[in-house]
Tab-separated table of C-alpha atoms and ligand atoms in Angstrom:
chain	number	residue	atom	x	y	z
A	431	MET	CA	-41.495	101.550	144.659
A	432	PRO	CA	-43.979	103.887	146.437
A	433	ALA	CA	-42.423	106.801	148.250
A	434	ASP	CA	-42.427	106.492	152.170
A	435	PRO	CA	-45.354	108.833	153.515
A	436	ALA	CA	-44.148	112.037	154.138
A	437	TYR	CA	-44.736	115.000	156.533
A	438	VAL	CA	-46.654	117.269	154.109
A	439	ILE	CA	-47.275	121.105	154.332
A	440	ALA	CA	-49.903	122.346	151.906
A	441	GLY	CA	-49.044	126.039	151.780
A	442	GLY	CA	-45.711	127.854	151.904
A	443	GLY	CA	-46.536	130.963	153.902
A	444	LEU	CA	-45.212	131.828	157.527
A	445	ALA	CA	-47.158	129.151	159.169
A	446	GLY	CA	-45.932	126.385	157.085
A	447	ALA	CA	-42.388	127.629	157.117
A	448	LYS	CA	-42.323	127.718	160.942
A	449	ALA	CA	-43.926	124.515	161.254
A	450	ALA	CA	-41.211	123.021	159.163
A	451	GLU	CA	-38.395	124.573	161.028
A	452	THR	CA	-39.954	123.145	164.253
A	453	LEU	CA	-40.414	119.720	162.700
A	454	ARG	CA	-36.620	119.480	161.976
A	455	GLU	CA	-35.648	121.192	165.572
A	456	GLU	CA	-37.935	118.527	167.077
A	457	GLY	CA	-36.013	115.864	165.751
A	458	TYR	CA	-38.355	114.728	162.978
A	459	ASP	CA	-35.870	113.405	160.317
A	460	GLY	CA	-38.008	111.706	157.718
A	461	ARG	CA	-39.298	113.188	154.511
A	462	LEU	CA	-40.781	116.655	154.738
A	463	VAL	CA	-42.350	118.256	151.907
A	464	ILE	CA	-43.761	122.071	151.666
A	465	VAL	CA	-45.943	122.694	148.646
A	466	GLY	CA	-46.185	126.526	148.056
A	467	ALA	CA	-48.362	127.750	145.046
A	468	GLU	CA	-46.244	130.981	144.780
A	469	PRO	CA	-42.735	131.023	142.978
A	470	GLU	CA	-41.093	132.375	146.265
A	471	ARG	CA	-39.700	130.804	149.261
A	472	PRO	CA	-41.807	131.360	152.345
A	473	TYR	CA	-41.910	135.144	153.230
A	474	GLU	CA	-43.817	137.463	155.723
A	475	ARG	CA	-46.407	139.736	154.412
A	476	PRO	CA	-46.252	142.586	157.093
A	477	PRO	CA	-43.384	144.440	154.942
A	478	LEU	CA	-45.625	144.461	151.815
A	479	SER	CA	-47.786	147.297	152.917
A	480	LYS	CA	-45.076	148.949	154.684
A	481	ASP	CA	-41.463	149.404	154.425
A	482	TYR	CA	-41.155	147.084	151.548
A	483	LEU	CA	-43.895	148.708	149.671
A	484	ARG	CA	-42.225	152.194	150.041
A	485	GLY	CA	-38.969	150.773	148.838
A	486	GLU	CA	-37.088	151.147	152.021
A	487	SER	CA	-36.206	147.523	152.463
A	488	GLU	CA	-35.043	144.905	150.035
A	489	ARG	CA	-36.511	141.630	149.025
A	490	GLU	CA	-34.245	139.720	150.926
A	491	ALA	CA	-35.679	141.150	154.123
A	492	VAL	CA	-39.006	139.592	153.798
A	493	TYR	CA	-38.136	136.153	153.613
A	494	VAL	CA	-38.692	133.938	156.699
A	495	HIS	CA	-35.601	131.915	156.166
A	496	PRO	CA	-32.407	132.544	154.490
A	497	GLU	CA	-31.711	130.857	151.097
A	498	GLY	CA	-30.531	127.465	151.597
A	499	PHE	CA	-32.131	127.091	154.817
A	500	TYR	CA	-34.561	124.251	153.344
A	501	ALA	CA	-32.152	122.321	151.201
A	502	GLU	CA	-29.794	122.253	154.494
A	503	ARG	CA	-32.312	120.702	156.406
A	504	ASP	CA	-33.616	118.367	153.808
A	505	ILE	CA	-36.898	120.260	153.325
A	506	GLU	CA	-38.204	119.749	149.927
A	507	LEU	CA	-39.875	122.989	148.522
A	508	ARG	CA	-42.408	122.277	145.811
A	509	LEU	CA	-42.782	125.867	144.578
A	510	GLU	CA	-45.357	127.119	142.006
A	511	ARG	CA	-47.106	123.893	142.734
A	512	SER	CA	-50.754	123.724	144.339
A	513	ALA	CA	-52.292	120.955	146.478
A	514	VAL	CA	-55.366	120.588	144.661
A	515	GLY	CA	-56.714	117.157	146.067
A	516	LEU	CA	-56.662	115.523	149.420
A	517	ASP	CA	-57.944	111.818	150.110
A	518	PRO	CA	-57.860	111.635	153.761
A	519	ALA	CA	-58.760	107.668	153.337
A	520	ALA	CA	-55.910	107.089	151.026
A	521	ARG	CA	-53.585	109.477	152.866
A	522	GLU	CA	-52.545	111.059	149.950
A	523	VAL	CA	-52.345	114.858	148.581
A	524	GLN	CA	-52.536	115.511	144.983
A	525	LEU	CA	-50.500	118.300	143.333
A	526	ASP	CA	-51.523	120.432	140.034
A	527	ASP	CA	-49.010	118.526	138.074
A	528	GLY	CA	-50.668	115.170	138.782
A	529	GLU	CA	-47.894	113.981	141.564
A	530	ARG	CA	-49.471	112.195	144.507
A	531	ILE	CA	-47.502	112.529	147.915
A	532	PRO	CA	-48.372	109.818	150.404
A	533	TYR	CA	-48.609	111.507	153.701
A	534	ALA	CA	-48.236	110.350	157.316
A	535	ARG	CA	-49.121	113.926	158.693
A	536	LEU	CA	-50.448	116.635	156.691
A	537	LEU	CA	-50.655	120.222	157.796
A	538	ILE	CA	-53.113	122.743	155.671
A	539	ALA	CA	-51.473	126.212	155.791
A	540	THR	CA	-53.026	127.756	152.703
A	541	GLY	CA	-53.767	130.985	154.463
A	542	ALA	CA	-56.454	133.524	152.995
A	543	GLU	CA	-57.024	135.498	150.034
A	544	PRO	CA	-58.468	138.874	149.486
A	545	ARG	CA	-62.178	139.280	148.925
A	546	ARG	CA	-63.024	140.838	145.443
A	547	LEU	CA	-65.167	143.855	144.991
A	548	PRO	CA	-68.057	142.591	142.905
A	549	VAL	CA	-68.730	145.857	140.978
A	550	PRO	CA	-68.953	147.001	137.241
A	551	GLY	CA	-65.410	147.713	136.068
A	552	ALA	CA	-63.819	145.798	138.778
A	553	ASP	CA	-61.510	144.094	135.843
A	554	LEU	CA	-60.145	147.318	134.660
A	555	ASP	CA	-56.431	147.686	134.781
A	556	GLY	CA	-55.163	149.679	137.814
A	557	VAL	CA	-57.660	147.968	140.278
A	558	LEU	CA	-55.230	146.340	142.334
A	559	TYR	CA	-55.437	143.960	145.419
A	560	LEU	CA	-52.401	143.244	147.877
A	561	ARG	CA	-51.640	140.112	149.142
A	562	THR	CA	-48.529	138.713	147.684
A	563	VAL	CA	-44.918	140.071	147.276
A	564	ALA	CA	-45.789	140.487	143.392
A	565	ASP	CA	-48.909	142.378	144.322
A	566	SER	CA	-46.387	144.709	146.505
A	567	ASP	CA	-43.962	144.938	143.631
A	568	VAL	CA	-46.837	146.230	141.229
A	569	LEU	CA	-48.020	148.598	143.759
A	570	ARG	CA	-44.655	149.926	144.533
A	571	GLY	CA	-44.048	150.780	140.762
A	572	ARG	CA	-47.499	152.532	141.009
A	573	LEU	CA	-46.450	154.452	144.132
A	574	GLU	CA	-43.161	155.607	142.381
A	575	ARG	CA	-45.026	157.064	139.567
A	576	GLY	CA	-47.228	159.274	141.981
A	577	GLY	CA	-50.849	160.534	141.164
A	578	HIS	CA	-53.946	160.092	142.953
A	579	VAL	CA	-54.843	156.552	144.428
A	580	VAL	CA	-58.186	155.780	145.761
A	581	VAL	CA	-58.189	153.162	148.412
A	582	VAL	CA	-61.191	151.243	149.024
A	583	GLY	CA	-61.668	149.645	152.482
A	584	ALA	CA	-60.431	151.434	155.523
A	585	GLY	CA	-59.258	148.104	157.372
A	586	TRP	CA	-55.673	147.312	158.219
A	587	ILE	CA	-54.614	146.782	154.685
A	588	GLY	CA	-56.259	149.941	153.387
A	589	CYS	CA	-55.085	152.223	156.164
A	590	GLU	CA	-51.334	150.966	155.863
A	591	VAL	CA	-51.606	151.288	151.914
A	592	ALA	CA	-53.026	154.664	152.560
A	593	ALA	CA	-50.322	155.693	154.984
A	594	SER	CA	-47.432	154.522	152.745
A	595	ALA	CA	-48.940	156.297	149.512
A	596	ARG	CA	-48.980	159.597	151.572
A	597	GLN	CA	-45.522	158.927	152.698
A	598	LYS	CA	-44.622	158.484	149.209
A	599	GLY	CA	-46.386	162.029	148.496
A	600	LEU	CA	-49.364	160.785	146.410
A	601	GLU	CA	-52.739	162.208	146.691
A	602	VAL	CA	-54.825	159.709	148.813
A	603	THR	CA	-58.593	159.451	149.205
A	604	VAL	CA	-60.056	156.574	151.313
A	605	LEU	CA	-63.535	155.069	151.100
A	606	ASP	CA	-65.459	152.814	153.278
A	607	PRO	CA	-69.198	152.460	154.066
A	608	LEU	CA	-68.609	152.371	157.690
A	609	GLY	CA	-68.326	155.459	159.695
A	610	VAL	CA	-64.672	155.425	160.774
A	611	PRO	CA	-61.519	153.363	159.697
A	612	LEU	CA	-61.067	149.959	161.407
A	613	GLU	CA	-64.634	150.101	163.052
A	614	ARG	CA	-65.362	146.487	162.902
A	615	VAL	CA	-62.137	145.513	164.953
A	616	LEU	CA	-61.809	148.819	167.093
A	617	GLY	CA	-65.141	150.546	167.345
A	618	THR	CA	-65.891	153.964	166.807
A	619	GLU	CA	-63.882	155.481	169.617
A	620	VAL	CA	-60.566	154.125	168.497
A	621	GLY	CA	-61.482	154.140	164.783
A	622	ALA	CA	-62.086	157.890	165.035
A	623	VAL	CA	-58.360	158.260	166.304
A	624	TYR	CA	-57.221	156.651	163.105
A	625	ARG	CA	-59.559	158.801	161.064
A	626	ASP	CA	-58.010	161.970	162.388
A	627	VAL	CA	-54.378	160.396	162.053
A	628	HIS	CA	-55.002	160.058	158.522
A	629	ALA	CA	-56.495	163.467	157.718
A	630	ASP	CA	-53.977	165.206	159.861
A	631	GLN	CA	-51.579	163.472	156.956
A	632	GLY	CA	-53.722	164.912	154.404
A	633	VAL	CA	-55.844	161.804	153.364
A	634	THR	CA	-59.366	162.617	152.163
A	635	MET	CA	-61.351	160.475	154.295
A	636	ARG	CA	-64.557	159.584	152.656
A	637	MET	CA	-66.198	157.532	155.302
A	638	GLY	CA	-69.920	156.480	155.051
A	639	THR	CA	-69.377	156.118	151.409
A	640	GLY	CA	-69.451	152.798	149.326
A	641	VAL	CA	-68.417	152.021	145.752
A	642	GLU	CA	-70.831	151.672	142.708
A	643	GLY	CA	-68.293	150.767	140.289
A	644	PHE	CA	-65.115	151.760	138.336
A	645	GLU	CA	-64.900	153.599	135.177
A	646	GLY	CA	-62.465	154.083	132.457
A	647	SER	CA	-61.447	152.736	129.120
A	648	GLY	CA	-58.841	149.728	129.694
A	649	SER	CA	-57.606	151.497	132.956
A	650	VAL	CA	-59.729	152.723	135.742
A	651	ALA	CA	-59.792	156.427	135.789
A	652	ARG	CA	-62.738	157.272	138.072
A	653	VAL	CA	-64.499	155.668	140.814
A	654	ARG	CA	-68.354	155.986	140.988
A	655	THR	CA	-69.459	156.051	144.548
A	656	ASP	CA	-72.977	155.173	146.135
A	657	GLY	CA	-73.399	158.872	146.682
A	658	GLY	CA	-73.756	159.256	142.897
A	659	ASP	CA	-70.405	161.174	142.619
A	660	ALA	CA	-67.266	160.231	140.523
A	661	ILE	CA	-63.620	160.551	141.915
A	662	ASP	CA	-61.016	160.861	139.252
A	663	CYS	CA	-57.925	158.706	140.056
A	664	ASP	CA	-54.894	157.040	138.537
A	665	PHE	CA	-55.407	154.031	140.276
A	666	VAL	CA	-57.303	151.935	143.004
A	667	VAL	CA	-56.322	149.669	145.769
A	668	VAL	CA	-59.060	147.317	147.097
A	669	GLY	CA	-58.654	146.224	150.838
A	670	ILE	CA	-61.954	144.493	151.968
A	671	GLY	CA	-60.804	141.636	153.701
A	672	VAL	CA	-59.787	138.361	153.037
A	673	ALA	CA	-61.378	134.849	152.778
A	674	PRO	CA	-59.659	131.653	154.224
A	675	ARG	CA	-58.378	129.295	151.456
A	676	THR	CA	-60.355	126.142	152.334
A	677	ALA	CA	-60.856	124.607	149.042
A	678	LEU	CA	-58.449	121.573	149.751
A	679	ALA	CA	-60.085	121.019	153.054
A	680	GLU	CA	-63.847	121.383	151.511
A	681	GLN	CA	-63.014	118.960	148.712
A	682	ALA	CA	-61.888	116.269	151.061
A	683	GLY	CA	-64.887	116.653	153.243
A	684	LEU	CA	-63.208	118.094	156.294
A	685	ALA	CA	-65.409	120.467	158.667
A	686	VAL	CA	-65.199	123.775	157.389
A	687	GLU	CA	-67.066	126.895	158.539
A	688	ASN	CA	-65.290	130.249	158.170
A	689	GLY	CA	-61.876	128.315	157.833
A	690	VAL	CA	-60.910	124.778	158.670
A	691	LEU	CA	-62.381	123.756	161.917
A	692	VAL	CA	-59.505	122.802	164.558
A	693	ASP	CA	-59.374	121.809	168.089
A	694	GLU	CA	-56.842	123.335	170.688
A	695	ARG	CA	-54.148	120.854	169.110
A	696	LEU	CA	-54.876	122.212	165.759
A	697	CYS	CA	-56.158	118.804	164.497
A	698	THR	CA	-58.917	119.039	161.888
A	699	SER	CA	-62.077	116.614	161.775
A	700	ALA	CA	-59.478	114.215	159.567
A	701	PRO	CA	-57.137	112.084	161.275
A	702	ASP	CA	-53.308	113.191	160.946
A	703	VAL	CA	-54.614	116.265	159.121
A	704	PHE	CA	-53.978	119.838	160.964
A	705	ALA	CA	-54.427	123.268	160.301
A	706	ALA	CA	-52.762	126.455	161.003
A	707	GLY	CA	-52.442	130.213	160.449
A	708	ASP	CA	-55.127	132.341	158.762
A	709	VAL	CA	-57.017	129.277	157.330
A	710	ALA	CA	-57.567	127.721	160.623
A	711	ASN	CA	-60.810	128.354	162.745
A	712	GLU	CA	-59.696	127.170	166.328
A	713	LEU	CA	-61.905	126.238	169.110
A	714	HIS	CA	-59.794	128.439	171.501
A	715	PRO	CA	-59.269	127.035	175.097
A	716	PHE	CA	-59.148	130.443	176.836
A	717	TYR	CA	-62.330	131.653	175.049
A	718	GLY	CA	-64.181	128.507	174.799
A	719	GLU	CA	-65.249	129.522	171.313
A	720	ARG	CA	-64.116	129.302	167.905
A	721	ILE	CA	-61.791	131.926	166.825
A	722	ARG	CA	-60.134	132.639	163.461
A	723	VAL	CA	-57.165	135.020	163.415
A	724	GLU	CA	-55.853	136.514	160.356
A	725	HIS	CA	-52.669	138.041	161.911
A	726	TRP	CA	-48.917	137.454	161.628
A	727	GLY	CA	-48.570	136.412	165.152
A	728	ASN	CA	-51.105	133.883	164.992
A	729	ALA	CA	-49.333	132.337	161.788
A	730	LEU	CA	-45.786	132.711	163.569
A	731	GLU	CA	-46.998	130.674	166.674
A	732	GLN	CA	-49.530	128.392	165.260
A	733	GLY	CA	-46.845	126.888	162.861
A	734	PRO	CA	-44.666	125.531	165.618
A	735	VAL	CA	-47.671	124.114	167.816
A	736	ALA	CA	-49.058	122.408	164.728
A	737	ALA	CA	-45.625	120.802	164.114
A	738	ARG	CA	-45.530	119.428	167.820
A	739	ALA	CA	-49.045	118.374	167.736
A	740	MET	CA	-48.056	116.567	164.350
A	741	LEU	CA	-45.132	114.503	166.463
A	742	GLY	CA	-47.808	113.668	169.112
A	743	ARG	CA	-46.427	115.911	171.695
A	744	GLU	CA	-48.790	115.954	174.403
A	745	ASP	CA	-48.409	119.391	175.456
A	746	ALA	CA	-48.983	120.927	172.019
A	747	VAL	CA	-51.896	123.125	172.611
A	748	TYR	CA	-52.517	126.598	171.067
A	749	ASP	CA	-53.711	129.121	173.656
A	750	ARG	CA	-52.070	132.140	172.974
A	751	LEU	CA	-54.408	135.335	172.831
A	752	PRO	CA	-54.817	136.979	169.499
A	753	TYR	CA	-52.097	139.559	168.769
A	754	PHE	CA	-51.560	141.900	166.009
A	755	PHE	CA	-49.495	145.198	165.293
A	756	SER	CA	-49.891	148.044	162.704
A	757	ASP	CA	-47.610	150.931	161.765
A	758	GLN	CA	-49.081	153.893	160.025
A	759	TYR	CA	-46.886	157.082	159.739
A	760	ASP	CA	-45.247	157.598	163.138
A	761	VAL	CA	-48.130	155.703	165.074
A	762	GLY	CA	-47.323	152.277	166.023
A	763	MET	CA	-49.808	150.036	167.868
A	764	GLU	CA	-50.160	146.498	169.189
A	765	TYR	CA	-53.618	145.009	170.064
A	766	ALA	CA	-54.197	141.726	172.242
A	767	GLY	CA	-57.264	139.980	172.939
A	768	TYR	CA	-60.578	139.302	171.351
A	769	ALA	CA	-63.427	141.423	171.355
A	770	SER	CA	-66.392	140.918	169.085
A	771	ASP	CA	-68.675	142.541	171.185
A	772	TRP	CA	-68.196	144.900	174.044
A	773	ASP	CA	-69.863	147.283	176.394
A	774	ARG	CA	-67.285	150.217	176.507
A	775	VAL	CA	-63.935	151.363	175.729
A	776	VAL	CA	-61.804	152.936	178.364
A	777	PHE	CA	-58.748	155.197	177.700
A	778	ARG	CA	-55.582	155.606	179.697
A	779	GLY	CA	-53.072	158.084	178.623
A	780	ASP	CA	-53.123	160.860	176.131
A	781	VAL	CA	-55.373	159.923	173.152
A	782	ALA	CA	-54.715	163.701	171.526
A	783	SER	CA	-50.911	163.244	171.504
A	784	ARG	CA	-51.508	159.598	170.259
A	785	GLU	CA	-49.578	157.880	173.104
A	786	PHE	CA	-52.104	155.752	175.228
A	787	LEU	CA	-53.700	152.523	175.813
A	788	ALA	CA	-57.213	151.470	175.424
A	789	PHE	CA	-59.108	148.713	176.839
A	790	TRP	CA	-62.423	147.013	175.748
A	791	LEU	CA	-64.430	145.784	178.522
A	792	VAL	CA	-67.382	143.352	178.846
A	793	ARG	CA	-69.149	143.425	182.149
A	794	ASP	CA	-66.083	144.844	184.143
A	795	ARG	CA	-63.514	142.700	182.586
A	796	VAL	CA	-61.104	143.390	180.174
A	797	VAL	CA	-61.302	141.434	176.860
A	798	ALA	CA	-58.791	143.297	174.735
A	799	GLY	CA	-56.192	145.888	174.936
A	800	MET	CA	-54.321	148.176	172.763
A	801	ASN	CA	-50.973	150.316	173.105
A	802	VAL	CA	-50.515	152.925	170.780
A	803	ASN	CA	-46.865	154.605	170.683
A	804	VAL	CA	-46.462	153.057	174.321
A	805	TRP	CA	-44.050	150.073	174.265
A	806	ASP	CA	-43.068	147.219	176.434
A	807	VAL	CA	-46.815	146.900	177.887
A	808	ASN	CA	-48.379	144.479	175.783
A	809	ASP	CA	-47.391	141.460	178.016
A	810	ASP	CA	-49.083	143.134	180.813
A	811	ILE	CA	-52.161	143.891	178.719
A	812	GLN	CA	-52.290	140.039	177.965
A	813	ALA	CA	-51.748	139.215	181.635
A	814	LEU	CA	-54.647	141.591	182.752
A	815	ILE	CA	-56.860	139.981	179.906
A	816	ARG	CA	-55.834	136.296	181.208
A	817	SER	CA	-56.634	137.252	184.914
A	818	ARG	CA	-60.339	137.839	184.015
A	819	ALA	CA	-60.108	140.431	186.958
A	820	GLN	CA	-63.227	142.690	187.806
A	821	VAL	CA	-61.792	146.175	187.367
A	822	SER	CA	-63.633	149.766	187.489
A	823	ASP	CA	-63.342	152.132	184.764
A	824	HIS	CA	-61.718	154.607	187.044
A	825	ASP	CA	-58.855	152.320	187.933
A	826	VAL	CA	-58.378	151.026	184.150
A	827	SER	CA	-57.903	154.770	183.219
A	828	ASP	CA	-55.696	155.784	186.122
A	829	PRO	CA	-51.813	155.546	185.014
A	830	GLY	CA	-50.922	155.498	188.660
A	831	ILE	CA	-52.383	151.951	189.197
A	832	THR	CA	-50.063	149.575	187.236
A	833	LEU	CA	-51.424	146.852	184.827
A	834	ALA	CA	-50.194	144.248	187.184
A	835	GLU	CA	-52.314	145.748	190.029
A	836	LEU	CA	-55.357	145.631	187.972
A	837	ALA	CA	-54.735	142.110	187.456
A	838	GLY	CA	-54.570	141.388	190.803
A	839	ALA	CA	-50.822	140.309	190.867
B	2126	FAD	C1	-49.957	143.375	152.804
B	2126	FAD	C2	-50.203	142.614	154.231
B	2126	FAD	C3	-49.687	143.210	155.458
B	2126	FAD	C4	-49.929	142.479	156.531
B	2126	FAD	N1	-49.654	143.269	157.819
B	2126	FAD	C5	-49.796	142.692	159.068
B	2126	FAD	C6	-49.572	143.520	160.014
B	2126	FAD	O1	-48.772	144.416	160.222
B	2126	FAD	N2	-49.597	142.733	161.460
B	2126	FAD	C7	-50.129	141.343	161.388
B	2126	FAD	O2	-50.419	141.004	162.469
B	2126	FAD	N3	-50.563	140.823	160.280
B	2126	FAD	C8	-50.434	141.199	159.039
B	2126	FAD	N4	-50.840	140.768	157.921
B	2126	FAD	C9	-51.245	139.374	158.081
B	2126	FAD	C10	-50.390	138.231	158.020
B	2126	FAD	O3	-49.442	138.366	157.115
B	2126	FAD	C11	-50.976	137.018	157.816
B	2126	FAD	O4	-51.790	136.695	159.089
B	2126	FAD	C12	-50.085	135.718	157.552
B	2126	FAD	O5	-49.440	136.008	156.382
B	2126	FAD	C13	-50.720	134.602	157.596
B	2126	FAD	O6	-49.921	133.430	157.283
B	2126	FAD	P1	-50.321	131.961	156.799
B	2126	FAD	O7	-48.965	131.183	156.652
B	2126	FAD	O8	-51.384	131.407	157.597
B	2126	FAD	O9	-50.913	132.148	155.298
B	2126	FAD	P2	-50.605	133.240	154.224
B	2126	FAD	O10	-49.255	134.064	154.457
B	2126	FAD	O11	-51.655	133.378	153.342
B	2126	FAD	O12	-49.555	131.911	153.419
B	2126	FAD	C14	-50.422	130.622	152.467
B	2126	FAD	C15	-49.482	130.435	151.358
B	2126	FAD	O13	-49.940	129.238	150.981
B	2126	FAD	C16	-50.231	129.183	149.505
B	2126	FAD	N5	-51.312	128.248	149.180
B	2126	FAD	C17	-52.591	128.574	149.154
B	2126	FAD	N6	-53.255	127.417	148.697
B	2126	FAD	C18	-52.357	126.514	148.427
B	2126	FAD	C19	-52.365	125.108	148.040
B	2126	FAD	N7	-53.628	124.595	147.779
B	2126	FAD	N8	-51.261	124.519	147.781
B	2126	FAD	C20	-50.125	124.949	147.914
B	2126	FAD	N9	-49.926	126.366	148.567
B	2126	FAD	C21	-51.250	127.065	148.544
B	2126	FAD	C22	-50.384	130.717	149.329
B	2126	FAD	O14	-50.264	130.892	147.945
B	2126	FAD	C23	-49.555	131.210	150.283
B	2126	FAD	O15	-48.343	131.477	149.898
B	2126	FAD	C24	-50.782	141.202	156.494
B	2126	FAD	C25	-50.927	140.699	155.634
B	2126	FAD	C26	-50.805	141.266	154.291
B	2126	FAD	C27	-51.206	140.801	152.937
């Protein structure tokens, strides 16, 4: 007898796990299946470049839910199984072991995967990437052994790995073709702050430097730069961004462009198929344009909204502003908003002592803001962005004017 159509979640990461939790909380009591390619039950990735990587926290701390959570709620976890086929007409998902699961609703939460550096020597041992807890375990072992690590890419992952490696006492060199770390997201002014943070900690920051290739016999021993010099090393970590895992959606003919296209209810172009987390490219109601966010907060919050949309709840709309955080050494930050382009950056507070706010402005409106080692202000930053209030640089930089006053509240 064919099984009852299930609610199926393809992808056992944070977005998938939070969706499953919400489906049960909201009273869905039918068959619920999470298909997850990794051997682990759903876990959170931020610790993998921070405390977990440094050996300061245990494996148990990374999981989204305690052991037993899924069985207690009758959520079927198919681990080490991939969803490899999707037939929207037949409403069926196919797994890599041949099993076919009929679905009533499907959530695609397949996340993203590291972009690979296509250079000679890329396959040498010791050229590492960081996405999974297994990757973090390998890297953790390397950090314990010490030596010299070259980090390729000064984005979030590269910067956090560099910080953790320095904190473990390794010699660290960071390479990036751009002029400052995190330049694409933060721009040159705030990127320069992070360059100095790392340099102050003893990291060799080789900005404006690309990689020609890796050399070594069997294992990487040297990084050849595009400037023609060679940097000896014990291992390499490459962090040059991620690509959304869209194969399942593409194969099924869903609309895909830099992620699976979804509307504000996280519905894809196929009926009863939804997408959430790193893989979803949403037409965001606040911005009126498509945004794909590769951050923890987005996966955490989109999973539940997707679940509620799957249940047909009218108010299930995802309109949160993008939000992310990063911790490097003793410098913690939160960033909210979305700025692909901006006129200028305005600071408030003491940049030299690394306790400040930064605001990205477009035509006298704040479109993104960041708090560095200043806490309990991110909600106010978000309210300011949402207000779309017209502001002057002077007022934005003046700590005597509250963010609520700036927002016109
Ligand atoms: C090392 C690291 C540190 C980070 N630190 C921060 C941070 O400090 N702040 C922040 O805001 N964000 C951070 N992030 C980003 C954040 O972790 C991601 O945005 C978040 O994990 C996205 O969750 P997701 O559920 O959408 O996807 P993922 O976490 O990628 O989970 C998707 C899961 O689906 C599985 N899968 C893929 N395809 C299939 C398939 N066909 N069938 C079945 N399963 C499949 C994958 O194996 C994976 O387990 C970090 C990421 C990494 C890697």
